[in-house]
Amino acid sequence: MASFAQRSAAPPSALDLLATAVLDAQGRVLGWSSAATELLGWTAAEVCGQPIASLLAEPPEPGRQAGTGLEAGNTRMLHSSGRTIEVVFRVMELDGCSELLALAAPLHRMADWEHGAALLRALLAQDRIGIGIHGPDLRVLRTNITPTTFGGPAVPVGGRLAEVMYPGDAKDAEAALEEVLATGVPVVGQEQRIRSPQTPGRQWCFSLSAVRMEDAEGLPTGVAVLFADATGRWRARRDLELRHRASALIGTSLDVKRTAQHLVDVLVPALGDMAWVELAEAVFDGDEPPKVFGGGDLHLRRAAVASADGNWPARLLQPDAVVPRFPDLPVMRSLQQGKVFTLSDPTKVGRVGSPELARLFVPEHAHSFVAAPLFARGLMLGSVALWRTSQPEPFDQDDADLVGEITSRAALSVDNARRYTREHRAAVALQQRLLPRAVTDAPAAETTGIYLPAAGGAGISGDWFDVIPLPSLRVAFVVGDVVGHGLNATATMGRLRTAVQTLADLELEPDELLTHVDDLVLRLTAEADPAHEDSIGATCLYAVYDPVTCRCTLASAGHPPPLVLRPDGTVHRVDFSPGPPLGVGGMPFEPVTLHLDPGSILALYTDGLTHRRHPDPDVGLDRLADRLAALPGGQCSEALDAVGRALLAGIQPSPPDDDIALLLARTRALQQEATAFWEFPADPSVVTQARAAVTRQLGIWGLGETVFSTELIVSELVTNAIRYAGGPVGLRLIRDAALICEVTDPSNTQPRLRRARTTDEGGRGLFLVAQLSSRWGSRYGRRGKTVWAEQPLDGSDLALSHLL
């Protein structure tokens, strides 16, 4: 027996805990195992020859033989230390001899064995939970998983997971089991994706739990694995997360193309490997798409694409490309009827008409696709197509329903973006129509204006700039900012710009003009709907530049000060005290006058430009001045459009959060020899002197052809000044593209044009001036007024044509 035990040395087993003894017919111990010694503490020498009943804690029932009285049952036996041990005791007869075999095991160990066996039988007998007993080498020892358990492959006894699963999936699963086997830390509820070459096109998601099995000495003997099919729960969670992502991403932009891109980004790679969105060409412009039935010219353009690997194949139709003519296919009819179309037959996927169309519309290795229409408010805006190339499983009805649900929601976002595009285009067009020409070139200055609409609201607001030519070669520069955004602000801006232009024609001083505009804003506020009162206010800066004197007079209604870039490259910030914004009322506007050297750049702007650089207006203005001073390439010699681009470079965000209006004006000076000035006392006799002086000056300028008309104009204007205003009387001639005659007197009486009757002895002076000039007018200064008349120098003879 000893040699047999040595030869049969094996790993520890549950049998090692079973205590055995050989008894004679009277119940005396003939043989005693080491397991019995370990259980009760008695050695073979101490118990052999003794009746087994002497080791019982309680004597056997009277009248029963010691040997037969302990054939079966639970009892308590004495340990050599004096304590008792509960055991399961069995006595069995041996064939062919009179000896008996006694077996004993601890009661708690037997309960563990029985319960474990019952639990294992129960697990192996049911089909809702898969169980696998893996040995130390991870080969399957026992399992209840069959091909019908979860509709997938089953691992045979003695096999490993890699024999029925894709290598990547098997590697992940066995790595988890090896970790449990090595550390003893169990895995609970780990999600494990399983795909099998034996059932291509399908995948499962299991909830995997694993515990290490150990022997009585705590050594690992294998891993017990429990599988629960979580595919349905996984798909439900995936779909829920996809819906959440779609609701969080799609619709965050009011740009049609960006909204389409968000849609395909949600679908790929969550549901497919490649996707695109095609929209009606009219949608990009904000218009309603045409109604199309069947094949032919679908009037579609590819708006967005996405692929799982980030690369879009060159063979497929590219983004922004127009969709070519298509045959009348079932997929077209289905989409045009508002239905989701699914095709999962790899043999039919590539049948889209000609090979050329297949090359453009069928991705390589594609085996399944789903297409859904973008229907919103009764309009078919386009469609989305989703393909599977690497994912082996085909689209099923659940996938198609989910794609249809996401696409239907996205269609509303696309239509909102389309309608916004239409409104934005109309609003911007309205504002652009309300703004002046971006570039002007006049004797007083060359100008360029830039307007950047904001991103929020309708994308526009009430920022504006204006360049208004004034008589005597002067020019007015205007920049303003209406409160609020959208069409209401744009409409207010249009009314204010018209008012400023009208008042500018009256040649008012800047502070007086702003006072009149302030009164207008107060009236507009009183007339406005209470809901729109807050969008009536505005800020405005009005400046008048005279190229003869190189003086610029300006006033501000709550508007930030302009910057001056001098010819030497230094930047000067115009210091003044701005008045209140328009619409406050009751406060004066203080004018300020500065001298501008020829070639200086006057920069007028709205606060969107300075706030973009820093929320503190003073800091933002300083940074704008620094950027203006840092212009490369000759400072003021730079072209104005280049200066504007440099100041607006790097606008972030783009489009900006607030509108930006920028007006740049490079000033000019009229040559000294292009003007002549005289002053006369209030004496009728000086009229002849004035005519003579004008005649001499016109001869010097070589304008003899204008002597006749100019003499008449000077005679009438000087005579009226002497007769109705007194002296001194100033006379100035300005020569440029036109000949301008100015007469200044100390009176504030407004000259009026009237038609004299045949019997009247006077009243024809201003009428004659109007007939001899292309235009005439008057303006008021701090003291007195100036009446002016302008004659063209293009060769036309107004005097002759009007008098004949």
Short mmCIF file of C-alpha atoms in Angstrom, two decimals, residues 238-539:
data_model
loop_
_atom_site.label_atom_id
_atom_site.label_comp_id
_atom_site.label_asym_id
_atom_site.label_seq_id
_atom_site.Cartn_x
_atom_site.Cartn_y
_atom_site.Cartn_z
CA ARG A 238 -26.17 52.21 -26.65
CA ASP A 239 -29.33 53.53 -28.27
CA LEU A 240 -30.08 55.72 -25.27
CA GLU A 241 -26.57 57.17 -25.29
CA LEU A 242 -26.82 57.73 -29.02
CA ARG A 243 -30.13 59.55 -28.64
CA HIS A 244 -28.66 61.68 -25.88
CA ARG A 245 -25.61 62.54 -27.97
CA ALA A 246 -27.81 63.36 -30.94
CA SER A 247 -29.99 65.68 -28.87
CA ALA A 248 -26.93 67.34 -27.35
CA LEU A 249 -25.04 67.85 -30.64
CA ILE A 250 -27.53 68.15 -33.48
CA GLY A 251 -29.22 71.53 -33.55
CA THR A 252 -26.49 73.42 -31.72
CA SER A 253 -25.62 75.27 -34.92
CA LEU A 254 -27.73 77.36 -37.28
CA ASP A 255 -25.45 76.54 -40.18
CA VAL A 256 -26.91 74.00 -42.63
CA LYS A 257 -23.65 72.24 -43.44
CA ARG A 258 -22.51 72.12 -39.82
CA THR A 259 -25.84 70.64 -38.75
CA ALA A 260 -25.50 67.96 -41.44
CA GLN A 261 -21.96 67.22 -40.26
CA HIS A 262 -23.15 66.81 -36.68
CA LEU A 263 -25.68 64.23 -37.89
CA VAL A 264 -23.11 61.98 -39.56
CA ASP A 265 -20.72 62.44 -36.63
CA VAL A 266 -23.40 61.01 -34.35
CA LEU A 267 -24.05 58.00 -36.59
CA VAL A 268 -20.39 57.10 -37.25
CA PRO A 269 -18.89 54.97 -35.79
CA ALA A 270 -21.69 54.28 -33.31
CA LEU A 271 -24.00 52.67 -35.89
CA GLY A 272 -21.97 52.36 -39.06
CA ASP A 273 -18.61 52.76 -40.71
CA MET A 274 -19.43 55.44 -43.30
CA ALA A 275 -22.21 57.98 -43.74
CA TRP A 276 -23.13 61.02 -45.77
CA VAL A 277 -25.86 63.63 -45.93
CA GLU A 278 -27.14 65.00 -49.21
CA LEU A 279 -29.28 68.15 -49.20
CA ALA A 280 -31.29 69.92 -51.87
CA GLU A 281 -29.20 72.70 -53.40
CA ALA A 282 -31.92 75.22 -52.54
CA VAL A 283 -31.53 74.40 -48.83
CA PHE A 284 -27.99 75.79 -48.78
CA ASP A 285 -29.40 79.19 -49.81
CA GLY A 286 -32.28 79.02 -47.34
CA ASP A 287 -34.92 78.31 -49.98
CA GLU A 288 -37.48 75.53 -50.07
CA PRO A 289 -36.40 72.41 -51.98
CA PRO A 290 -38.20 71.44 -55.18
CA LYS A 291 -40.54 68.47 -55.20
CA VAL A 292 -38.91 65.53 -56.98
CA PHE A 293 -40.45 62.14 -57.77
CA GLY A 294 -38.56 59.11 -59.00
CA GLY A 295 -35.14 59.39 -60.57
CA GLY A 296 -33.52 61.95 -62.83
CA ASP A 297 -31.96 65.20 -61.66
CA LEU A 298 -32.49 65.17 -57.91
CA HIS A 299 -31.04 68.68 -57.37
CA LEU A 300 -28.96 67.38 -54.45
CA ARG A 301 -25.50 68.20 -53.21
CA ARG A 302 -23.38 66.29 -50.73
CA ALA A 303 -23.32 68.34 -47.54
CA ALA A 304 -21.35 66.22 -45.06
CA VAL A 305 -19.43 62.94 -44.83
CA ALA A 306 -17.94 60.82 -42.06
CA SER A 307 -15.93 57.60 -41.88
CA ALA A 308 -14.80 55.50 -38.95
CA ASP A 309 -11.12 55.85 -39.84
CA GLY A 310 -11.35 59.58 -40.53
CA ASN A 311 -10.48 59.28 -44.23
CA TRP A 312 -12.95 59.75 -47.05
CA PRO A 313 -12.13 57.59 -50.10
CA ALA A 314 -11.26 59.54 -53.24
CA ARG A 315 -13.39 57.23 -55.39
CA LEU A 316 -16.62 58.25 -53.64
CA LEU A 317 -18.56 61.45 -54.31
CA GLN A 318 -16.80 64.23 -52.44
CA PRO A 319 -18.27 66.86 -50.10
CA ASP A 320 -19.94 69.82 -51.86
CA ALA A 321 -20.17 67.81 -55.09
CA VAL A 322 -23.45 67.79 -56.98
CA VAL A 323 -25.26 64.45 -57.07
CA PRO A 324 -25.49 63.23 -60.69
CA ARG A 325 -28.66 62.02 -62.34
CA PHE A 326 -30.01 58.85 -60.79
CA PRO A 327 -32.18 56.04 -62.18
CA ASP A 328 -35.61 55.44 -60.70
CA LEU A 329 -34.61 53.00 -57.93
CA PRO A 330 -36.72 51.62 -55.07
CA VAL A 331 -34.57 53.48 -52.56
CA MET A 332 -35.49 56.78 -54.26
CA ARG A 333 -39.20 56.04 -54.15
CA SER A 334 -38.97 54.95 -50.54
CA LEU A 335 -37.15 58.09 -49.42
CA GLN A 336 -39.45 60.39 -51.39
CA GLN A 337 -42.39 58.78 -49.58
CA GLY A 338 -40.77 59.49 -46.22
CA LYS A 339 -39.80 55.88 -45.46
CA VAL A 340 -36.54 54.45 -44.16
CA PHE A 341 -34.93 52.02 -46.60
CA THR A 342 -32.72 49.12 -45.48
CA LEU A 343 -30.76 46.69 -47.60
CA SER A 344 -28.72 43.92 -45.97
CA ASP A 345 -28.16 41.60 -48.92
CA PRO A 346 -24.50 41.98 -49.95
CA THR A 347 -25.34 40.75 -53.45
CA LYS A 348 -27.77 43.64 -54.02
CA VAL A 349 -25.96 46.48 -52.24
CA GLY A 350 -23.93 47.51 -55.27
CA ARG A 351 -26.87 47.65 -57.69
CA VAL A 352 -27.37 51.39 -58.07
CA GLY A 353 -27.44 51.61 -61.82
CA SER A 354 -24.33 52.06 -63.91
CA PRO A 355 -20.84 51.06 -62.75
CA GLU A 356 -19.95 54.77 -62.64
CA LEU A 357 -22.68 55.42 -60.09
CA ALA A 358 -21.67 52.36 -58.09
CA ARG A 359 -18.13 53.66 -57.92
CA LEU A 360 -19.38 57.01 -56.59
CA PHE A 361 -21.98 55.73 -54.15
CA VAL A 362 -21.00 52.24 -52.93
CA PRO A 363 -18.06 52.09 -50.48
CA GLU A 364 -15.57 49.29 -50.81
CA HIS A 365 -16.46 46.16 -48.78
CA ALA A 366 -19.97 47.51 -48.14
CA HIS A 367 -22.46 44.78 -47.28
CA SER A 368 -25.38 46.62 -45.66
CA PHE A 369 -26.81 50.12 -45.64
CA VAL A 370 -29.77 52.11 -44.39
CA ALA A 371 -31.07 55.36 -45.89
CA ALA A 372 -33.49 57.77 -44.25
CA PRO A 373 -35.16 60.93 -45.56
CA LEU A 374 -34.74 64.36 -44.00
CA PHE A 375 -38.40 65.35 -43.86
CA ALA A 376 -39.50 68.46 -41.98
CA ARG A 377 -42.68 70.53 -42.18
CA GLY A 378 -43.78 68.71 -45.32
CA LEU A 379 -40.51 69.32 -47.15
CA MET A 380 -37.96 66.70 -48.17
CA LEU A 381 -34.72 68.52 -47.49
CA GLY A 382 -32.45 65.63 -48.41
CA SER A 383 -31.40 62.23 -47.11
CA VAL A 384 -28.80 60.43 -45.03
CA ALA A 385 -27.11 57.14 -45.98
CA LEU A 386 -25.31 54.92 -43.46
CA TRP A 387 -23.06 52.01 -44.49
CA ARG A 388 -21.38 49.09 -42.79
CA THR A 389 -18.12 47.88 -44.22
CA SER A 390 -15.97 46.69 -41.28
CA GLN A 391 -18.73 45.93 -38.79
CA PRO A 392 -19.78 42.40 -39.80
CA GLU A 393 -23.39 42.40 -38.62
CA PRO A 394 -25.97 43.76 -41.06
CA PHE A 395 -28.49 46.46 -40.21
CA ASP A 396 -31.64 45.10 -38.64
CA GLN A 397 -35.03 46.71 -38.12
CA ASP A 398 -34.05 48.10 -34.72
CA ASP A 399 -31.10 49.86 -36.32
CA ALA A 400 -33.31 51.24 -39.08
CA ASP A 401 -35.86 52.53 -36.56
CA LEU A 402 -33.13 54.25 -34.56
CA VAL A 403 -31.62 55.88 -37.67
CA GLY A 404 -35.07 57.05 -38.71
CA GLU A 405 -35.74 58.53 -35.27
CA ILE A 406 -32.43 60.43 -35.14
CA THR A 407 -32.81 61.61 -38.73
CA SER A 408 -36.34 62.89 -38.18
CA ARG A 409 -35.12 65.00 -35.30
CA ALA A 410 -32.14 66.19 -37.30
CA ALA A 411 -34.44 67.19 -40.16
CA LEU A 412 -36.07 69.81 -37.93
CA SER A 413 -32.65 71.19 -37.05
CA VAL A 414 -31.66 71.30 -40.72
CA ASP A 415 -34.89 73.10 -41.56
CA ASN A 416 -34.34 75.55 -38.72
CA ALA A 417 -30.87 76.21 -40.09
CA ARG A 418 -32.34 76.63 -43.58
CA ARG A 419 -34.92 79.12 -42.38
CA TYR A 420 -32.28 80.95 -40.36
CA THR A 421 -30.09 81.11 -43.47
CA ARG A 422 -32.96 82.66 -45.38
CA GLU A 423 -33.71 85.20 -42.66
CA HIS A 424 -30.05 85.94 -42.10
CA ARG A 425 -29.49 86.46 -45.81
CA ALA A 426 -32.47 88.81 -46.03
CA ALA A 427 -31.41 90.71 -42.93
CA VAL A 428 -27.79 91.05 -44.04
CA ALA A 429 -28.94 92.11 -47.50
CA LEU A 430 -31.15 94.73 -45.89
CA GLN A 431 -28.32 96.02 -43.76
CA GLN A 432 -25.86 96.00 -46.65
CA ARG A 433 -28.37 98.01 -48.67
CA LEU A 434 -28.62 100.44 -45.79
CA LEU A 435 -24.85 100.85 -45.54
CA PRO A 436 -22.95 103.13 -47.91
CA ARG A 437 -20.34 102.06 -50.40
CA ALA A 438 -17.39 100.46 -48.67
CA VAL A 439 -14.82 102.58 -50.53
CA THR A 440 -15.01 106.26 -51.48
CA ASP A 441 -12.46 108.61 -53.01
CA ALA A 442 -13.13 112.33 -52.60
CA PRO A 443 -10.98 115.48 -52.58
CA ALA A 444 -11.18 115.60 -48.78
CA ALA A 445 -10.31 111.97 -48.04
CA GLU A 446 -10.26 108.43 -49.27
CA THR A 447 -12.22 106.05 -47.11
CA THR A 448 -12.89 102.35 -46.65
CA GLY A 449 -15.54 100.82 -44.43
CA ILE A 450 -15.83 97.29 -43.09
CA TYR A 451 -18.85 95.71 -41.46
CA LEU A 452 -18.76 92.32 -39.73
CA PRO A 453 -22.17 90.99 -38.61
CA ALA A 454 -22.43 89.22 -35.29
CA ALA A 455 -23.05 85.50 -34.90
CA GLY A 456 -25.93 85.72 -32.45
CA GLY A 457 -29.58 86.46 -33.13
CA ALA A 458 -30.24 87.22 -36.76
CA GLY A 459 -26.53 87.73 -37.26
CA ILE A 460 -26.84 91.50 -37.66
CA SER A 461 -27.53 94.54 -35.55
CA GLY A 462 -27.53 98.31 -35.84
CA ASP A 463 -23.85 99.12 -36.31
CA TRP A 464 -23.29 101.44 -39.26
CA PHE A 465 -20.83 103.84 -40.81
CA ASP A 466 -21.34 106.56 -43.35
CA VAL A 467 -19.37 108.99 -45.49
CA ILE A 468 -21.40 112.06 -46.49
CA PRO A 469 -19.99 114.56 -49.03
CA LEU A 470 -20.67 118.12 -47.94
CA PRO A 471 -20.47 121.38 -49.86
CA SER A 472 -17.14 123.18 -50.23
CA LEU A 473 -15.30 119.84 -50.58
CA ARG A 474 -15.93 119.00 -46.93
CA VAL A 475 -16.90 115.50 -45.84
CA ALA A 476 -18.74 114.07 -42.84
CA PHE A 477 -17.72 110.80 -41.20
CA VAL A 478 -20.34 108.94 -39.20
CA VAL A 479 -20.22 105.77 -37.13
CA GLY A 480 -22.98 104.53 -34.86
CA ASP A 481 -24.21 101.54 -32.88
CA VAL A 482 -27.88 100.86 -32.18
CA VAL A 483 -28.76 98.93 -29.04
CA GLY A 484 -29.77 95.30 -29.60
CA HIS A 485 -29.60 92.92 -32.54
CA GLY A 486 -31.80 91.70 -35.32
CA LEU A 487 -34.18 93.34 -37.73
CA ASN A 488 -35.55 95.81 -35.16
CA ALA A 489 -32.06 97.19 -34.61
CA THR A 490 -31.45 97.23 -38.37
CA ALA A 491 -34.66 99.16 -38.99
CA THR A 492 -33.71 101.66 -36.29
CA MET A 493 -30.28 102.01 -37.83
CA GLY A 494 -31.82 102.76 -41.22
CA ARG A 495 -34.01 105.50 -39.75
CA LEU A 496 -31.11 107.06 -37.86
CA ARG A 497 -28.81 106.95 -40.87
CA THR A 498 -31.47 108.66 -42.98
CA ALA A 499 -31.94 111.30 -40.30
CA VAL A 500 -28.21 111.98 -40.07
CA GLN A 501 -27.93 112.31 -43.84
CA THR A 502 -30.88 114.70 -43.94
CA LEU A 503 -29.50 116.84 -41.14
CA ALA A 504 -26.05 116.75 -42.71
CA ASP A 505 -27.52 118.38 -45.81
CA LEU A 506 -28.48 121.30 -43.56
CA GLU A 507 -24.75 121.68 -42.80
CA LEU A 508 -25.30 121.76 -39.05
CA GLU A 509 -22.44 121.73 -36.61
CA PRO A 510 -21.73 118.22 -35.20
CA ASP A 511 -23.07 119.00 -31.72
CA GLU A 512 -26.22 120.61 -33.13
CA LEU A 513 -26.79 117.67 -35.47
CA LEU A 514 -26.55 115.17 -32.62
CA THR A 515 -29.02 117.24 -30.62
CA HIS A 516 -31.58 116.93 -33.41
CA VAL A 517 -30.91 113.18 -33.75
CA ASP A 518 -31.30 112.83 -29.98
CA ASP A 519 -34.75 114.44 -30.22
CA LEU A 520 -35.64 112.03 -33.03
CA VAL A 521 -34.64 109.00 -30.91
CA LEU A 522 -36.79 110.29 -28.06
CA ARG A 523 -39.76 110.47 -30.43
CA LEU A 524 -39.05 107.00 -31.79
CA THR A 525 -38.93 105.63 -28.25
CA ALA A 526 -42.27 107.21 -27.41
CA GLU A 527 -43.84 105.74 -30.55
CA ALA A 528 -42.30 102.27 -30.19
CA ASP A 529 -44.01 99.18 -28.89
CA PRO A 530 -43.09 98.73 -25.19
CA ALA A 531 -41.46 95.40 -26.05
CA HIS A 532 -39.05 97.18 -28.42
CA GLU A 533 -38.27 100.30 -26.43
CA ASP A 534 -34.90 98.96 -25.36
CA SER A 535 -33.72 98.64 -28.99
CA ILE A 536 -34.22 102.31 -29.85
CA GLY A 537 -31.19 103.81 -28.11
CA ALA A 538 -27.89 104.25 -29.91
CA THR A 539 -24.44 105.78 -29.76
#
